[in-house]
Coordinates of N, CA and C in Angstrom, one line a residue:
M1 N 0.4 -0.9 0.2 CA 0.5 -0.1 0.2 C 0.6 1.0 0.4
E2 N 2.6 1.6 0.1 CA 3.3 2.7 0.5 C 3.5 2.7 -0.1
D3 N 3.2 1.7 -1.5 CA 3.1 2.5 -2.8 C 1.8 3.1 -3.3
Y4 N 1.2 3.3 -3.2 CA 0.0 3.7 -3.6 C -0.5 5.0 -3.1
I5 N 0.6 5.2 -1.9 CA 0.0 6.6 -0.3 C -0.3 7.6 -1.5
S6 N -0.9 8.7 -1.3 CA -1.1 10.1 -2.0 C -1.3 10.8 -0.6
D7 N -1.7 12.1 -1.8 CA -2.3 13.9 0.3 C -3.8 13.4 -0.3
V8 N -4.4 13.3 1.3 CA -5.5 13.3 1.7 C -6.1 14.4 1.0
I9 N -6.7 14.5 0.4 CA -7.7 15.7 -0.2 C -9.0 16.3 0.7
E10 N -8.7 17.7 1.8 CA -10.8 18.1 1.8 C -11.2 18.0 0.8
V11 N -12.6 17.9 1.1 CA -13.5 18.5 0.4 C -14.2 19.6 0.7
W12 N -14.7 21.1 0.8 CA -15.3 21.4 1.5 C -17.3 21.6 1.2
P13 N -18.1 21.1 2.4 CA -19.3 20.7 1.8 C -19.8 21.4 0.5
D14 N -19.6 22.6 0.5 CA -19.9 23.6 -0.9 C -20.5 22.7 -2.2
N15 N -19.0 21.6 -2.5 CA -17.9 20.9 -3.1 C -18.1 19.8 -3.8
A16 N -19.1 19.1 -2.4 CA -18.7 17.7 -2.6 C -20.0 18.2 -3.4
Q17 N -21.0 17.9 -4.1 CA -22.4 17.5 -4.3 C -21.5 17.3 -6.3
P18 N -20.5 18.8 -6.6 CA -19.8 18.8 -7.9 C -19.3 17.6 -8.5
L19 N -18.2 17.6 -6.5 CA -16.7 16.1 -6.5 C -17.3 14.9 -7.1
V20 N -19.1 14.8 -6.8 CA -19.4 13.3 -7.3 C -19.6 13.8 -8.5
I21 N -20.1 14.6 -9.7 CA -21.3 14.6 -10.2 C -20.2 14.5 -11.6
F22 N -18.7 15.3 -10.9 CA -17.3 14.8 -11.9 C -16.9 13.6 -11.8
R23 N -16.6 12.9 -11.0 CA -16.1 11.3 -10.9 C -17.5 11.1 -11.6
K24 N -18.4 10.8 -11.7 CA -19.5 9.9 -12.1 C -19.8 10.9 -13.2
V25 N -18.7 11.6 -14.4 CA -19.0 12.3 -15.7 C -17.8 11.6 -16.7
G26 N -17.2 11.2 -15.4 CA -15.2 10.8 -16.6 C -15.2 10.2 -17.3
T27 N -16.4 9.1 -18.0 CA -16.5 9.4 -19.5 C -16.1 10.0 -20.8
R28 N -17.6 10.7 -20.0 CA -18.3 11.9 -20.8 C -17.4 13.2 -21.5
W29 N -15.8 13.3 -21.8 CA -15.3 13.7 -22.9 C -15.2 14.0 -24.5
R30 N -15.1 15.4 -24.9 CA -14.7 14.9 -26.5 C -13.8 14.7 -26.6
I31 N -13.6 14.1 -26.6 CA -12.1 13.8 -27.5 C -12.2 14.6 -29.4
P32 N -11.4 15.5 -29.8 CA -11.0 15.6 -30.9 C -10.7 14.4 -31.8
P33 N -11.2 14.7 -33.0 CA -11.0 13.7 -34.3 C -10.0 12.6 -34.2
M34 N -8.9 14.6 -33.9 CA -6.9 12.5 -34.4 C -6.9 12.2 -32.6
G35 N -7.6 12.2 -31.6 CA -7.2 12.2 -30.6 C -6.4 12.7 -29.9
G36 N -6.2 13.1 -28.5 CA -5.2 13.6 -27.9 C -6.2 14.2 -26.5
V37 N -5.9 15.6 -26.3 CA -6.5 15.7 -24.9 C -7.9 16.7 -25.0
P38 N -8.5 15.8 -24.6 CA -10.0 16.3 -24.6 C -11.0 17.9 -24.7
I39 N -11.4 17.8 -25.9 CA -11.5 19.8 -26.0 C -13.1 19.7 -24.8
G40 N -12.7 19.8 -24.4 CA -13.9 20.3 -23.1 C -14.9 18.2 -22.2
L41 N -16.5 18.3 -21.9 CA -17.1 17.5 -21.2 C -18.6 18.1 -22.7
E42 N -19.4 16.6 -22.6 CA -20.4 16.3 -22.9 C -20.9 15.9 -22.7
W43 N -21.5 18.2 -22.6 CA -23.1 18.7 -21.7 C -24.4 17.4 -22.2
P44 N -24.1 17.7 -23.1 CA -25.5 16.8 -23.0 C -25.9 15.5 -22.6
A45 N -25.0 14.8 -22.4 CA -24.5 13.0 -21.5 C -24.3 14.3 -20.0
I46 N -24.4 14.5 -19.9 CA -24.5 15.2 -18.2 C -25.9 16.2 -17.8
Y47 N -26.3 15.9 -19.1 CA -27.5 17.7 -18.5 C -28.2 16.1 -17.4
P48 N -28.8 15.6 -18.5 CA -29.8 14.2 -18.2 C -29.5 14.7 -16.2
M49 N -28.4 13.6 -15.5 CA -28.3 13.0 -14.9 C -27.8 14.7 -13.5
M50 N -27.9 16.0 -13.8 CA -27.9 16.8 -12.9 C -29.3 17.1 -12.6
E51 N -30.1 17.4 -14.1 CA -32.2 17.6 -13.6 C -32.6 16.3 -13.0
R52 N -31.3 15.0 -12.7 CA -32.8 13.4 -11.9 C -32.3 13.9 -10.6
L53 N -31.1 15.6 -10.2 CA -31.0 15.7 -9.0 C -32.3 16.7 -8.4
G54 N -33.1 16.8 -9.1 CA -34.1 17.8 -8.8 C -34.4 19.8 -8.5
L55 N -32.7 20.0 -8.6 CA -32.4 21.1 -7.8 C -33.6 22.7 -8.7
E56 N -33.2 22.8 -7.4 CA -34.7 23.8 -7.7 C -32.7 25.1 -8.5
D57 N -33.2 26.1 -9.7 CA -32.6 26.9 -10.5 C -31.8 27.6 -9.8
D58 N -31.1 28.0 -9.2 CA -30.1 28.8 -8.3 C -29.1 27.6 -8.2
D59 N -29.5 26.5 -7.3 CA -29.0 24.9 -7.1 C -28.5 24.8 -8.1
W60 N -29.5 24.3 -9.4 CA -28.5 24.1 -10.5 C -27.8 24.9 -11.5
N61 N -27.5 26.2 -11.0 CA -26.8 27.0 -11.6 C -25.7 27.2 -11.0
D62 N -25.6 26.2 -9.6 CA -24.7 26.8 -9.0 C -23.4 25.6 -9.0
L63 N -24.4 24.7 -9.6 CA -24.1 23.0 -10.0 C -23.0 23.3 -11.1
H64 N -24.3 24.1 -11.9 CA -23.2 24.1 -13.6 C -22.6 24.9 -14.2
D65 N -22.3 25.4 -12.8 CA -21.1 26.9 -12.8 C -19.8 26.0 -11.9
S66 N -20.3 24.8 -11.1 CA -18.7 24.9 -10.0 C -17.9 23.8 -11.2
L67 N -18.8 22.2 -11.9 CA -19.1 21.7 -13.1 C -18.3 22.6 -14.4
I68 N -18.4 23.5 -14.5 CA -17.7 24.6 -15.9 C -15.9 24.4 -15.2
V69 N -15.8 24.8 -13.9 CA -15.2 24.9 -13.4 C -13.9 23.6 -13.1
M70 N -14.3 23.3 -12.7 CA -13.5 21.6 -12.6 C -12.7 21.2 -14.4
E71 N -14.1 21.1 -15.1 CA -13.7 21.3 -16.6 C -12.6 22.2 -16.9
G72 N -12.3 22.5 -17.2 CA -11.6 23.5 -17.1 C -10.3 23.2 -16.5
A73 N -10.3 23.5 -15.9 CA -8.8 22.5 -14.5 C -8.5 21.7 -14.9
A74 N -9.3 20.7 -15.3 CA -8.6 19.1 -16.1 C -8.3 19.1 -16.8
I75 N -9.2 20.2 -17.9 CA -8.5 20.2 -19.5 C -7.1 20.6 -19.1
K76 N -7.0 22.5 -18.6 CA -5.5 22.7 -18.2 C -4.1 21.2 -18.1
T77 N -5.2 20.4 -16.8 CA -4.0 19.7 -15.9 C -4.0 18.5 -17.1
M78 N -5.4 18.4 -18.3 CA -4.9 17.4 -18.4 C -3.5 17.7 -20.1
R79 N -3.2 18.8 -20.7 CA -2.9 19.4 -21.4 C -1.2 19.3 -20.3
E80 N -0.8 19.8 -19.9 CA 0.2 20.4 -19.3 C 0.8 19.2 -18.6
F81 N 0.3 17.7 -19.0 CA 0.5 16.6 -18.6 C 0.8 15.3 -20.4
E82 N 0.5 16.3 -21.3 CA 0.5 15.8 -22.8 C 1.8 15.5 -23.5
P83 N 1.9 14.2 -24.0 CA 2.9 13.7 -24.1 C 3.2 15.4 -25.1
K84 N 4.3 15.8 -25.6 CA 4.5 16.2 -26.1 C 5.4 16.3 -27.4
R85 N 5.1 16.9 -29.2 CA 5.3 16.0 -29.8 C 6.8 16.9 -30.2
D86 N 7.0 16.0 -31.7 CA 8.7 15.5 -31.9 C 8.2 17.2 -32.7
K87 N 9.2 18.1 -32.7 CA 9.5 19.0 -34.3 C 10.3 19.1 -34.8
D88 N 9.4 18.7 -35.8 CA 10.5 17.5 -36.9 C 9.6 19.2 -38.7

């Protein structure tokens, strides 16, 4: 197990629901036609999941905004770790 030890990350209560949803949509990324880093989430696949939560408008908008922020941070991180291409 010592090979798999990682930092413990505490999640604030306000971010718990967005994190749960974001983890569930892990396979819902829009990939460029020639492969590479995803360009964004497949929102038409995510909206039904959000709708099933039965949230009030303000809560739904807050969740949507949180997912947008997480999407941007994830794309930035994926680009950072993307294998560099040779410049021939």
